[in-house]
PDB file of C-alpha atoms in Angstrom:
ATOM      1  CA  MET A  21     -12.495   0.933  -7.737  1.00 76.00           C
ATOM      2  CA  ALA A  22     -11.772   4.586  -8.393  1.00 85.00           C
ATOM      3  CA  ASP A  23     -10.775   4.943  -4.731  1.00 87.00           C
ATOM      4  CA  ARG A  24      -8.207   2.193  -5.162  1.00 87.00           C
ATOM      5  CA  PHE A  25      -6.745   3.822  -8.258  1.00 90.00           C
ATOM      6  CA  ILE A  26      -6.514   7.244  -6.591  1.00 90.00           C
ATOM      7  CA  ALA A  27      -5.000   5.669  -3.459  1.00 89.00           C
ATOM      8  CA  ALA A  28      -2.453   3.859  -5.649  1.00 89.00           C
ATOM      9  CA  MET A  29      -1.468   7.136  -7.325  1.00 89.00           C
ATOM     10  CA  MET A  30      -1.156   8.919  -3.988  1.00 90.00           C
ATOM     11  CA  THR A  31       0.852   6.066  -2.499  1.00 88.00           C
ATOM     12  CA  SER A  32       3.174   5.850  -5.470  1.00 87.00           C
ATOM     13  CA  PHE A  33       3.991   9.553  -5.383  1.00 87.00           C
ATOM     14  CA  LEU A  34       4.346   9.762  -1.605  1.00 87.00           C
ATOM     15  CA  PHE A  35       6.367   6.567  -1.294  1.00 86.00           C
ATOM     16  CA  THR A  36       8.674   7.482  -4.179  1.00 86.00           C
ATOM     17  CA  LEU A  37       9.412  10.863  -2.638  1.00 85.00           C
ATOM     18  CA  GLY A  38       9.863   9.420   0.843  1.00 83.00           C
ATOM     19  CA  ALA A  39      12.024   6.484  -0.224  1.00 82.00           C
ATOM     20  CA  ALA A  40      14.290   8.627  -2.379  1.00 81.00           C
ATOM     21  CA  LEU A  41      14.835  11.267   0.285  1.00 81.00           C
ATOM     22  CA  VAL A  42      14.682   9.271   3.522  1.00 81.00           C
ATOM     23  CA  PHE A  43      15.926   5.799   2.606  1.00 80.00           C
ATOM     24  CA  PHE A  44      18.379   6.540  -0.207  1.00 78.00           C
ATOM     25  CA  HIS A  45      19.227  10.130   0.892  1.00 82.00           C
ATOM     26  CA  ASP A  46      19.432  11.180  -2.743  1.00 78.00           C
ATOM     27  CA  ARG A  47      16.855  13.077  -4.759  1.00 78.00           C
ATOM     28  CA  PHE A  48      18.254  11.551  -7.957  1.00 82.00           C
ATOM     29  CA  MET A  49      16.922   8.170  -6.822  1.00 81.00           C
ATOM     30  CA  MET A  50      13.338   9.341  -7.420  1.00 83.00           C
ATOM     31  CA  LEU A  51      13.174   8.107 -11.021  1.00 86.00           C
ATOM     32  CA  PRO A  52      14.638   4.625 -10.349  1.00 84.00           C
ATOM     33  CA  THR A  53      12.408   4.292  -7.276  1.00 82.00           C
ATOM     34  CA  ALA A  54       9.359   5.376  -9.278  1.00 85.00           C
ATOM     35  CA  MET A  55      10.163   2.816 -11.978  1.00 86.00           C
ATOM     36  CA  ILE A  56       9.799   0.072  -9.382  1.00 82.00           C
ATOM     37  CA  THR A  57       7.125   1.597  -7.143  1.00 84.00           C
ATOM     38  CA  PHE A  58       4.437   2.515  -9.682  1.00 86.00           C
ATOM     39  CA  PRO A  59       4.152  -0.905 -11.362  1.00 87.00           C
ATOM     40  CA  LEU A  60       4.317  -2.769  -8.047  1.00 83.00           C
ATOM     41  CA  VAL A  61       1.636  -0.635  -6.421  1.00 85.00           C
ATOM     42  CA  PHE A  62      -0.727  -1.046  -9.358  1.00 87.00           C
ATOM     43  CA  ALA A  63       0.045  -4.689 -10.172  1.00 87.00           C
ATOM     44  CA  CYS A  64       0.215  -5.959  -6.582  1.00 86.00           C
ATOM     45  CA  GLY A  65      -1.351  -3.309  -4.362  1.00 85.00           C
ATOM     46  CA  ILE A  66      -4.776  -3.123  -5.956  1.00 87.00           C
ATOM     47  CA  PRO A  67      -5.297  -6.933  -6.096  1.00 90.00           C
ATOM     48  CA  ALA A  68      -4.030  -7.246  -2.517  1.00 90.00           C
ATOM     49  CA  SER A  69      -6.485  -4.544  -1.507  1.00 90.00           C
ATOM     50  CA  LEU A  70      -9.354  -6.496  -3.062  1.00 92.00           C
ATOM     51  CA  VAL A  71      -8.302  -9.636  -1.171  1.00 92.00           C
ATOM     52  CA  ILE A  72      -8.004  -7.697   2.097  1.00 91.00           C
ATOM     53  CA  ASP A  73     -11.481  -6.215   1.625  1.00 88.00           C
ATOM     54  CA  ARG A  74     -12.909  -9.709   1.151  1.00 91.00           C
ATOM     55  CA  LEU A  75     -11.121 -10.941   4.263  1.00 90.00           C
ATOM     56  CA  MET A  76     -12.480  -8.018   6.265  1.00 88.00           C
ATOM     57  CA  ARG A  77     -15.998  -8.837   5.045  1.00 86.00           C
ATOM     58  CA  LEU A  78     -15.528 -12.495   5.959  1.00 87.00           C
ATOM     59  CA  LEU A  79     -14.312 -11.524   9.427  1.00 83.00           C
ATOM     60  CA  ARG A  80     -17.365  -9.257   9.740  1.00 78.00           C
ATOM     61  CA  LEU A  81     -15.417  -6.555  11.501  1.00 71.00           C
ATOM     62  CA  ASN A  82     -17.164  -3.233  11.656  1.00 69.00           C
ATOM     63  CA  ARG A  83     -15.358   0.075  11.190  1.00 68.00           C
ATOM     64  CA  SER A  84     -14.081   0.274  14.750  1.00 73.00           C
ATOM     65  CA  ALA A  85     -10.547   1.250  15.713  1.00 74.00           C
ATOM     66  CA  GLY A  86      -9.667  -2.413  16.154  1.00 80.00           C
ATOM     67  CA  ALA A  87     -10.858  -3.207  12.642  1.00 84.00           C
ATOM     68  CA  VAL A  88      -8.639  -0.465  11.222  1.00 85.00           C
ATOM     69  CA  PHE A  89      -5.610  -1.929  13.003  1.00 88.00           C
ATOM     70  CA  VAL A  90      -6.450  -5.424  11.721  1.00 89.00           C
ATOM     71  CA  GLU A  91      -6.797  -4.044   8.207  1.00 89.00           C
ATOM     72  CA  LEU A  92      -3.466  -2.188   8.444  1.00 91.00           C
ATOM     73  CA  ALA A  93      -1.814  -5.365   9.778  1.00 93.00           C
ATOM     74  CA  LEU A  94      -3.168  -7.239   6.746  1.00 93.00           C
ATOM     75  CA  TYR A  95      -1.723  -4.532   4.492  1.00 92.00           C
ATOM     76  CA  GLY A  96       1.630  -4.941   6.263  1.00 93.00           C
ATOM     77  CA  ALA A  97       1.512  -8.693   5.697  1.00 93.00           C
ATOM     78  CA  ALA A  98       0.696  -8.060   2.035  1.00 92.00           C
ATOM     79  CA  GLY A  99       3.739  -5.790   1.814  1.00 90.00           C
ATOM     80  CA  ILE A 100       5.961  -8.545   3.162  1.00 88.00           C
ATOM     81  CA  GLY A 101       4.397 -11.022   0.740  1.00 88.00           C
ATOM     82  CA  VAL A 102       4.974  -8.768  -2.254  1.00 86.00           C
ATOM     83  CA  THR A 103       8.577  -8.166  -1.170  1.00 84.00           C
ATOM     84  CA  VAL A 104       9.192 -11.916  -0.875  1.00 85.00           C
ATOM     85  CA  LEU A 105       7.664 -12.385  -4.327  1.00 85.00           C
ATOM     86  CA  LEU A 106       9.859  -9.606  -5.729  1.00 81.00           C
ATOM     87  CA  PHE A 107      13.027 -11.138  -4.251  1.00 79.00           C
ATOM     88  CA  TRP A 108      12.065 -14.503  -5.680  1.00 80.00           C
ATOM     89  CA  LYS A 109      11.255 -13.237  -9.185  1.00 78.00           C
ATOM     90  CA  VAL A 110      14.163 -10.806  -9.528  1.00 76.00           C
ATOM     91  CA  GLY A 111      16.951 -12.423  -7.558  1.00 73.00           C
ATOM     92  CA  GLY A 112      15.956 -16.045  -7.381  1.00 73.00           C
ATOM     93  CA  VAL A 113      16.145 -15.871  -3.583  1.00 72.00           C
ATOM     94  CA  PHE A 114      12.947 -16.746  -1.780  1.00 66.00           C
ATOM     95  CA  PHE A 115      13.869 -14.972   1.458  1.00 68.00           C
ATOM     96  CA  SER A 116      16.628 -12.481   2.194  1.00 66.00           C
ATOM     97  CA  ALA A 117      17.022 -12.183   5.958  1.00 68.00           C
ATOM     98  CA  GLY A 118      17.789  -8.759   7.354  1.00 68.00           C
ATOM     99  CA  SER A 119      17.044  -6.861   4.164  1.00 73.00           C
ATOM    100  CA  PRO A 120      15.739  -3.297   4.632  1.00 77.00           C
ATOM    101  CA  MET A 121      13.535  -3.858   1.578  1.00 80.00           C
ATOM    102  CA  TYR A 122      11.011  -5.602   3.820  1.00 83.00           C
ATOM    103  CA  TYR A 123      10.584  -2.368   5.774  1.00 86.00           C
ATOM    104  CA  MET A 124      10.027  -0.527   2.528  1.00 85.00           C
ATOM    105  CA  GLY A 125       7.445  -3.093   1.400  1.00 86.00           C
ATOM    106  CA  VAL A 126       5.552  -2.812   4.672  1.00 89.00           C
ATOM    107  CA  ALA A 127       5.765   0.991   4.620  1.00 90.00           C
ATOM    108  CA  ALA A 128       4.426   1.181   1.071  1.00 89.00           C
ATOM    109  CA  SER A 129       1.534  -1.189   1.702  1.00 91.00           C
ATOM    110  CA  VAL A 130       0.512   0.435   4.988  1.00 93.00           C
ATOM    111  CA  LEU A 131       0.712   3.846   3.291  1.00 92.00           C
ATOM    112  CA  TYR A 132      -1.618   2.490   0.607  1.00 91.00           C
ATOM    113  CA  GLY A 133      -4.036   1.291   3.283  1.00 91.00           C
ATOM    114  CA  LEU A 134      -3.973   4.687   5.005  1.00 92.00           C
ATOM    115  CA  CYS A 135      -4.567   6.546   1.735  1.00 92.00           C
ATOM    116  CA  LEU A 136      -7.464   4.246   0.884  1.00 90.00           C
ATOM    117  CA  PHE A 137      -8.906   4.628   4.377  1.00 89.00           C
ATOM    118  CA  ALA A 138      -8.678   8.446   4.141  1.00 90.00           C
ATOM    119  CA  LEU A 139     -10.347   8.502   0.720  1.00 91.00           C
ATOM    120  CA  ARG A 140     -13.188   6.266   1.882  1.00 86.00           C
ATOM    121  CA  ARG A 141     -13.699   8.345   5.006  1.00 85.00           C
ATOM    122  CA  LYS A 142     -13.809  11.553   2.939  1.00 85.00           C
ATOM    123  CA  ARG A 143     -16.340   9.998   0.566  1.00 82.00           C
ATOM    124  CA  ARG A 144     -18.521   8.848   3.489  1.00 78.00           C
ATOM    125  CA  SER A 145     -18.487  12.310   5.046  1.00 80.00           C
ATOM    126  CA  GLU A 146     -19.478  13.879   1.710  1.00 77.00           C
ATOM    127  CA  VAL A 147     -22.362  11.411   1.343  1.00 75.00           C
ATOM    128  CA  GLU A 148     -23.544  12.135   4.871  1.00 74.00           C
ATOM    129  CA  ARG A 149     -23.302  15.870   4.290  1.00 76.00           C
ATOM    130  CA  CYS A 150     -25.430  15.619   1.140  1.00 78.00           C
ATOM    131  CA  SER A 151     -28.094  13.537   2.921  1.00 64.00           C
TER     132      SER A 151
END
């Protein structure tokens, strides 16, 4: 669980910086972006990660390259799902076609998956080195 928390922190910081500078083209958008990103990553990202881990165990995919792509695709789908949920709760619209927010949701969730994957890989290499 500590890996998920650290990955959520890393994702929140990286995504906030990237979204403010690349998507909004304004460094003053970092605080408003962070006010949305941090709660969403912790409230939706960590539970989605737990569900994705259970799905991966049910699918019995080993840690091959194909399994990583399946896992990242599941994270992308979770990002779309969270974005749909956000549109529904905030704007009352269940689906907003053509919105760039879906790209941001997918980018944030895939970034979370990559951070979590990197942390787990680092932990495995440290365990193997100590053995």
